[in-house]
Every structure is written in structure tokens, then in C-alpha cells.
Coordinates of C-alpha atoms in Angstrom, one line a residue:
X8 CA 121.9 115.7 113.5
X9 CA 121.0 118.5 110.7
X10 CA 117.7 118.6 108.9
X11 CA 116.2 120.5 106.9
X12 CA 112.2 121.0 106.0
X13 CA 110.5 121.6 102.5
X14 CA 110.5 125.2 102.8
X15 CA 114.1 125.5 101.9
X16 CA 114.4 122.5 99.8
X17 CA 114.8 122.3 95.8
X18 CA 111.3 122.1 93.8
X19 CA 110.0 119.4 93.9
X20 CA 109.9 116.8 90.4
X21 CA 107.0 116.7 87.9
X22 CA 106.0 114.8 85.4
X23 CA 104.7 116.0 82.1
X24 CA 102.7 114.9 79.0
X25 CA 103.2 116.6 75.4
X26 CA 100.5 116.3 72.7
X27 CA 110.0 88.2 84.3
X28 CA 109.2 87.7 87.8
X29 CA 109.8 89.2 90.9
X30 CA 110.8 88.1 94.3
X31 CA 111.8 89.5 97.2
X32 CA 111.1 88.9 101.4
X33 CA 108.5 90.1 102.9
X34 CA 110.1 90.5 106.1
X35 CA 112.1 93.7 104.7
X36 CA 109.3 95.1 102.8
X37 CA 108.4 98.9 103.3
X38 CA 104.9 99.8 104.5
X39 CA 104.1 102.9 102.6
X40 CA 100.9 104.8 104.2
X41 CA 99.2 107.0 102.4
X42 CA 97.5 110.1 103.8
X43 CA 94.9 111.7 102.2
X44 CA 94.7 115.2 102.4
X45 CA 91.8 116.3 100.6
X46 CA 88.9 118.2 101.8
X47 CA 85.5 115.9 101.4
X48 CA 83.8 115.7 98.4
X49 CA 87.0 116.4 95.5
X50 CA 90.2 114.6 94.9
X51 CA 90.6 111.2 96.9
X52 CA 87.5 112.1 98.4
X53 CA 85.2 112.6 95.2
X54 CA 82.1 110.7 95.7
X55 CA 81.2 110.5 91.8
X56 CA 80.0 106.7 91.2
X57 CA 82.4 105.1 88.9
X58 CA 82.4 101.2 87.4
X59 CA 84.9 99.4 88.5
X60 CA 88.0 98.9 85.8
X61 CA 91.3 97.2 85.6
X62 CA 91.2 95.1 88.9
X63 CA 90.3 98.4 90.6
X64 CA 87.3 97.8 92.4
X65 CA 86.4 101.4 93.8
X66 CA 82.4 102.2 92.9
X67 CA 83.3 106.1 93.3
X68 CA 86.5 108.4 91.7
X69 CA 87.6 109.0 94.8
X70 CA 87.8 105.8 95.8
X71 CA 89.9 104.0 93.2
X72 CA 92.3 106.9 93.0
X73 CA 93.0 105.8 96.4
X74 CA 93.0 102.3 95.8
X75 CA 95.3 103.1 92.7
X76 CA 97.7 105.2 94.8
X77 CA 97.8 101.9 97.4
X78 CA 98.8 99.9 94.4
X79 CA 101.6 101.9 93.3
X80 CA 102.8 102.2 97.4
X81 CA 103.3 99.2 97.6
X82 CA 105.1 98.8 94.2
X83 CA 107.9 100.3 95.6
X84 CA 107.2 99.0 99.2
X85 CA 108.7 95.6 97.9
X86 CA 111.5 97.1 96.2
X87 CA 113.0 99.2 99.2
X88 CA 114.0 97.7 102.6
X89 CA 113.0 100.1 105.7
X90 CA 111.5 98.9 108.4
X91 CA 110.4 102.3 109.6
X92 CA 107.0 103.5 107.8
X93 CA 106.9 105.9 105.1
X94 CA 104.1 108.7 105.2
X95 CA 102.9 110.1 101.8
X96 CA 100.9 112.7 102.2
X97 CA 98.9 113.3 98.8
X98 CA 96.1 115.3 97.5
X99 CA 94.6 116.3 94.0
X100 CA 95.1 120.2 93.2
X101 CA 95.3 122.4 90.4
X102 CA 98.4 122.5 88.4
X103 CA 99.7 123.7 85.4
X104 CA 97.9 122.7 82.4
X105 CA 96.7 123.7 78.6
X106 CA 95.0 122.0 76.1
X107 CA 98.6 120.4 74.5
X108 CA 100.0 119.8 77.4
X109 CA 100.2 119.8 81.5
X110 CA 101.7 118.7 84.6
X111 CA 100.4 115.1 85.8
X112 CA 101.9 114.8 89.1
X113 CA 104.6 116.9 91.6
X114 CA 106.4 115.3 94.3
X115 CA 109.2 114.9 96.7
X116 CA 110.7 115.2 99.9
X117 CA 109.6 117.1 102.5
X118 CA 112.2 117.0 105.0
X119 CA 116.4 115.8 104.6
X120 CA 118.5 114.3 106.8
X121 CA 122.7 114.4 107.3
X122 CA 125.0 112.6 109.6
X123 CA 122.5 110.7 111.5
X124 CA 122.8 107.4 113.0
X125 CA 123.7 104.8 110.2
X126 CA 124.5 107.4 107.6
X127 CA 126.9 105.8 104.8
X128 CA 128.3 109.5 103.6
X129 CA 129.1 112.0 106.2
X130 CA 128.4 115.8 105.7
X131 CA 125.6 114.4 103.0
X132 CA 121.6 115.0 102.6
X133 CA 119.7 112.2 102.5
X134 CA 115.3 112.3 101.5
X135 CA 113.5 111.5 104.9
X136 CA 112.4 107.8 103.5
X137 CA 115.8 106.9 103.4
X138 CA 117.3 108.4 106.3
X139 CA 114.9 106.2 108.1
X140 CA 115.4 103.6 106.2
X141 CA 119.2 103.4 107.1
X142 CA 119.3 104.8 110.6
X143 CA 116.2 102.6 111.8
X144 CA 114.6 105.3 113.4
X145 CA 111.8 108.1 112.3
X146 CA 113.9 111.2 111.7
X147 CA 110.8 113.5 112.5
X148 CA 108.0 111.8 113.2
X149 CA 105.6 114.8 112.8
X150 CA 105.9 115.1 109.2
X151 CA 105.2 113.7 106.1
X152 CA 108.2 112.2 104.7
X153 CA 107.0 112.8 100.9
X154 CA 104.6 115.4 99.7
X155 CA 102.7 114.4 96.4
X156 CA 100.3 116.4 94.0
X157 CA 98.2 115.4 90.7
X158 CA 96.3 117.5 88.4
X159 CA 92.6 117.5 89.4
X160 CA 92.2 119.3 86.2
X161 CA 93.2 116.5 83.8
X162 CA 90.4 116.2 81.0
X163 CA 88.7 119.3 81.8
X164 CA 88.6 122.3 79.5
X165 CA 91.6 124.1 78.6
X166 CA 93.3 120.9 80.0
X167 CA 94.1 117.9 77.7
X168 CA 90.8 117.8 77.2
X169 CA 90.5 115.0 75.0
X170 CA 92.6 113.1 77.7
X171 CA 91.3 111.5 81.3
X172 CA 92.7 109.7 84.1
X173 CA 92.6 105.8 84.3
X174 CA 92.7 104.0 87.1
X175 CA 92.9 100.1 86.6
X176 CA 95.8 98.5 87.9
X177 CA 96.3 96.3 85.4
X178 CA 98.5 98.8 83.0
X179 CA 95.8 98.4 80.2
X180 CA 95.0 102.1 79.8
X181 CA 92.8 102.4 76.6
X182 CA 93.6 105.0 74.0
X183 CA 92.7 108.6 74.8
X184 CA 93.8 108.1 79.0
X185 CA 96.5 108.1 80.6
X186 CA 97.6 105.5 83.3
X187 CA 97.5 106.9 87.0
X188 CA 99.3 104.1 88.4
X189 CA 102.3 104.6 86.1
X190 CA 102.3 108.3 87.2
X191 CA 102.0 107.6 90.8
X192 CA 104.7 105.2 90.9
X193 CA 107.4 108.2 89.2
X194 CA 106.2 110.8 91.8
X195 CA 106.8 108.6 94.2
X196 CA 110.9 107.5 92.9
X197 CA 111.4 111.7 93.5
X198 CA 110.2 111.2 97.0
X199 CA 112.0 108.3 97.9
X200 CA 115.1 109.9 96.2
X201 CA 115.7 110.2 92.5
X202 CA 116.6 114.0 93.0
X203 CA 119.1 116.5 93.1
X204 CA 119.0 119.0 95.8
X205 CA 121.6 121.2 93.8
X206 CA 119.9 124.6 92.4
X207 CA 119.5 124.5 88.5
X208 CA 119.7 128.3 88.3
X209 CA 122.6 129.0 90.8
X210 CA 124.4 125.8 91.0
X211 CA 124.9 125.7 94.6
X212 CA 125.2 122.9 96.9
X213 CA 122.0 122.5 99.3
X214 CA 122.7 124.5 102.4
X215 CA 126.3 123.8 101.1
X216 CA 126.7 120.3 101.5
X217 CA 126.7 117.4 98.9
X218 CA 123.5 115.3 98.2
X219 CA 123.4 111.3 97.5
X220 CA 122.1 111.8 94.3
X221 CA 124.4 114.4 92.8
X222 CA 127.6 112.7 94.2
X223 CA 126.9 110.2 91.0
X224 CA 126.4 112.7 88.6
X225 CA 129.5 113.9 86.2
X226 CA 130.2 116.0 83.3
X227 CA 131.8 114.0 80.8
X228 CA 134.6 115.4 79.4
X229 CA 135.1 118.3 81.6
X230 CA 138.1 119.5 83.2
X231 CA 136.3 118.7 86.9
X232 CA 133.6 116.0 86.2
X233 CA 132.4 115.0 89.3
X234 CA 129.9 117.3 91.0
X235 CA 131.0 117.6 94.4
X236 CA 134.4 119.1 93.1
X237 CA 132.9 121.8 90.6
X238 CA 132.2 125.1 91.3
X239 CA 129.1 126.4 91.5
X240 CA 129.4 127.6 87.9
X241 CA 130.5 124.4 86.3
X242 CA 127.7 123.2 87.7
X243 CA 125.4 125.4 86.1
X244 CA 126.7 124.2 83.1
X245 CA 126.8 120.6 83.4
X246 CA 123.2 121.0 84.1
X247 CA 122.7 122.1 80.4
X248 CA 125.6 119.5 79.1
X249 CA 122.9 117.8 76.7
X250 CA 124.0 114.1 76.3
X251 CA 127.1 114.9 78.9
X252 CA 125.6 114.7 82.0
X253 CA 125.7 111.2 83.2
X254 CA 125.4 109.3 86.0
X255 CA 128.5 107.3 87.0
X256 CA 127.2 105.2 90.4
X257 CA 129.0 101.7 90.7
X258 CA 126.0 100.0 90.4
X259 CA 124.0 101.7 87.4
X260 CA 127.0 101.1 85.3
X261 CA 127.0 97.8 86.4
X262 CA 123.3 97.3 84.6
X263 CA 124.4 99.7 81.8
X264 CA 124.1 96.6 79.2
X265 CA 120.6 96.7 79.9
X266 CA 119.8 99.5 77.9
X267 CA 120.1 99.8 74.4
X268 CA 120.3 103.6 74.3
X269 CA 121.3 106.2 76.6
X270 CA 124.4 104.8 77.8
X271 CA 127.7 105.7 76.8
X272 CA 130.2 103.6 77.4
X273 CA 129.0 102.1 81.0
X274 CA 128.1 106.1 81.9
X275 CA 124.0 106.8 82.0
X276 CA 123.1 109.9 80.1
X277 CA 120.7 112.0 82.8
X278 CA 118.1 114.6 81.5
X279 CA 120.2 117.8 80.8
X280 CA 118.5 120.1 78.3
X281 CA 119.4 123.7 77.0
X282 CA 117.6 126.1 78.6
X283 CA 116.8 124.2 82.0
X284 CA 113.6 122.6 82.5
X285 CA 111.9 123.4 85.9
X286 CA 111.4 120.3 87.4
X287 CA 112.4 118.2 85.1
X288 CA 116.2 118.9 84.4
X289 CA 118.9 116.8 85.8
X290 CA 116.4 114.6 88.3
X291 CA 115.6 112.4 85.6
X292 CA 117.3 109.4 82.8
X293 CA 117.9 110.9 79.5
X294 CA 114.5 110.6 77.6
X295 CA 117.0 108.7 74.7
X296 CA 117.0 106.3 77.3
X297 CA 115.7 102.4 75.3
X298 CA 113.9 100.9 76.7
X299 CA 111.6 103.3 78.0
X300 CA 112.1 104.1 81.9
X301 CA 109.6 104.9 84.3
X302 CA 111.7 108.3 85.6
X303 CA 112.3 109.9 82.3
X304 CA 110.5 113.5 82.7
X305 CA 107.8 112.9 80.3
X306 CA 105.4 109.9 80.4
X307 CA 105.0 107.6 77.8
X308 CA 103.3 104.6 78.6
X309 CA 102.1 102.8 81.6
X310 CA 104.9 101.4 83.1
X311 CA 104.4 100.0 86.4
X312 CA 107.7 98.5 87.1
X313 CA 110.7 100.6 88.5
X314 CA 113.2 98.9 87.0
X315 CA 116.6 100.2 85.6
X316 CA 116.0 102.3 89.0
X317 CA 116.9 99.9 91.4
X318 CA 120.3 100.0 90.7
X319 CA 120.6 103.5 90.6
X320 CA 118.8 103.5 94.1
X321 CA 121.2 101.0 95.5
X322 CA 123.5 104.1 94.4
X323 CA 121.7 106.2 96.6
X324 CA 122.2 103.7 99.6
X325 CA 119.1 102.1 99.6
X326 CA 118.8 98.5 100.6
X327 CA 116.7 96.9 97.8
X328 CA 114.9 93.7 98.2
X329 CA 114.7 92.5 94.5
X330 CA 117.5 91.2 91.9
X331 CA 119.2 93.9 90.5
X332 CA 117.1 93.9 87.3
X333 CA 114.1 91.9 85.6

């Protein structure tokens, strides 16, 4: 059974700034445990008193960062079924940043799986979470299964400086913050998945073989649209197909009524600008997409629910646990 660690994987996903009910059985939600990996006395670990805010009842930064990254865990934890544990290993660090603008959070996969026990596509590379997920078994049990980074830098000078961090949980960021659990729960749809492992500059398959994600993913109009069939060249320019790349699983274009923009026809339009965008490009919806989503590349607002996701993860293989959409 093939697997492969980060080292060798694609980048992993950022996300940027510019200047009804739910239900589902607790028997099949996914315990997502969170491992700190800052050093004592900064990121999760910063003892700097703080008031509690938003339901978030930390008395220190550190603190209710944690408690905020809990949250958003188990967010998705009740939306994906896996009854093996997933590991997030997490830490604040420096990344890029200016005064206009900066990256918020990185994150994604550190290890993928093929033909193992369970697997619904042969000779295909499923993210760690979900290889577990599917096979009922901890693929490598010595590693993380996601890796996730956020910008200790955020409000700082030379850094959105006029900007901060909130942490409430109640997605009632006040003007002049931005909402951590919103960009918690993004990172953490790249690690459980919403990502292409095909290279933006070269076009090539991972290690040669076809991904979950980018077996959805077309180029409307073109003589081969489907990505497992192009060459490595037609890839390369789908990737920069502005408005036609789209995303053709079963399921999202079932839920395709449910936007209001960014779909054409029952297709999803995916993120495909010209020139590429590190990190952002392809491995996201369409920022046309109405109403907003929470895995367009750039944030917006705090959104706490994955929503028009679910169906595209059910695309991906996942068992969910919720209705299809809110």
C-alpha cells in the first residue's frame, strides 16, 4: 500500500486577506485532536492575559486560540464520519505578510495514501484523514495526518497592522479583526482534502497517479476536459482557464441550485486565475461563487459553517454525517 510523506507533496493551501439546523449522529462523529506544537511562552502557548470574548472563555492568548482551534475541530468532526482519530498538528509562525495584505493560515496533508484497504478508486491518492476514514485503520500512526500554520504576525507592524485576531466563537468579529475560527475551519477543509495534488507549474500527476480531488475537475470546452485524460500541458492550461475550470463531481452538481453565482449550467466554477496563484489556484471555489463559501482563497467574513462543501466532499469519498446542505 503506497504512501507518500509531505516532503514530496504539493504546497500546501493558504488563505489570504486583501486590504437552519443541523443534525447528524454522534456515533460516527470524528474526534479531531489537536497537537500543539509551539515552544512555551508564544503561539498556543502565549501566556498574555486576555478577557474572555465570544463564548470563548480562555483568560490568556494562548489559551483561547486553543480553545478556538477546538471549536472549529469539531466543526468538521460532526460533518465527516471516521472512526479513526485525526491528528492536527498546529502551531503559530511567521508567514508572509505586509501592511495591505498577508497569509492567515497554511495547511494540508502531511502524508497520502493509494490502494489501501477500502479504497473506492484504485491507483488514486487519498489525504491521510480520509484514507483512515475509509479503510478503518490509521495509515501511519506516527504522523500527523494534517499540518497547520497561522500568522503570529497578524496586527503587528508591517503586518495588517490595523487588523488583529479574534477569537470568540460566536462568529461576531467586530470591525477591524478578523475571525480565527472562520480561518481555522478553511485550513482545516485543505487537510481533510479540498486539494489538488497536481503541480500548477508543471502539470503533472502526483508521483504519476490521479488524485480524488482532480478526478472532478474539467476544462470546459476543451478538446480533453477531464483531468485524468489531459496531458500534462493541457493541464497547465486548464489551471489558468479563468471561469473554465469547473468541478463536475455527481454530487456538487447535484447542490448546484444552491448557489446563485458560480455555477454554470450544473458545473462549479473552481479558482483558476491568469498567472497562477501559489496556494491558492485550483484548490479552491471560484471567488464569483454567491453566496459566499468558506473555501474560496480569500476570506471574507466569518463563516463557520462548511456548507456547499459537503457535497463536494462526498465527491471526494467521504462519508458525511449531515443533510447534504442547510
Amino acid at each position: 500500500m503506497p504512501r507518500c510523506k509531505n516532503r514530496a507533496l504539493a504546497p500546501v493551501l493558504s488563505l489570504a486577506l486583501l486590504a437552519g439546523a443541523s443534525f447528524w449522529s454522534a456515533a460516527d462523529a470524528a474526534q479531531i485532536v489537536v497537537i500543539n506544537n509551539n515552544a512555551a511562552g508564544v503561539g498556543f502557548n502565549d501566556a498574555t492575559a486576555a478577557s474572555p470574548v465570544g463564548g470563548n472563555t480562555g483568560t490568556t492568548v494562548g489559551a483561547q486560540r486553543l480553545i478556538a482551534f477546538q471549536f472549529a475541530a469539531d466543526h468538521w468532526g460532526q460533518r465527516v464520519a471516521s472512526s479513526v482519530p485525526i491528528r492536527v498538528g498546529a502551531q503559530f509562525s511567521a508567514l508572509s505578510c505586509t501592511q495591505n495584505s498577508a497569509v492567515l493560515g497554511s495547511a494540508g496533508p502531511n502524508t497520502v495514501f493509494r490502494n489501501f484497504a477500502g479504497a473506492p478508486r484504485a491507483n488514486t491518492w487519498y489525504v491521510a484523514a480520509e484514507a483512515n476514514a475509509l479503510s478503518g485503520s490509521d495509515q501511519d500512526p506516527a504522523t500527523d495526518d494534517i499540518n497547520a500554520n497561522f500568522n503570529s504576525n497578524i496586527g503587528q507592524p508591517g503586518c495588517l497592522q490595523s487588523l488583529g485576531w479574534y477569537y470568540g466563537l460566536d462568529g461576531n468579529n467586530p470591525s477591524g479583526t478578523i475571525d480565527f475560527v472562520a480561518v481555522l475551519i478553511h485550513e482545516m477543509g485543505h487537510g481533510l482534502g479540498f486539494l489538488s495534488l497536481v503541480d500548477l507549474s508543471t502539470g503533472t500527476k502526483f508521483n504519476g497517479f490521479d488524485d480524488t480531488y482532480m478526478v472532478n475537475l474539467e476544462h470546459h470546452g476543451a478538446a480533453t476536459p477531464d483531468f485524468p485524460s489531459m496531458t500534462d500541458a493541457q493541464r497547465v492550461a486548464a489551471q489558468i482557464a479563468t471561469g473554465n475550470l469547473h468541478w463536475t463531481g455527481a454530487n456538487v452538481q447535484a447542490a448546484s441550485s444552491f448557489l446563485t453565482a458560480g455555477a454554470v449550467g450544473t458545473h462549479v466554477r473552481m479558482f483558476a486565475p491568469n498567472p497562477i496563484q501559489s496556494g491558492s489556484s485550483v484548490s479552491h471555489w471560484d471567488t464569483v461563487a454567491t453566496p459566499d463559501q468558506i473555501m474560496e482563497p480569500s476570506y471574507t467574513s466569518a463563516i463557520h459553517m462548511p456548507n456547499f462543501e459537503r457535497p463536494l466532499f462526498r465527491d471526494l469519498g467521504w462519508k458525511m454525517n449531515q443533510p447534504r446542505l442547510d
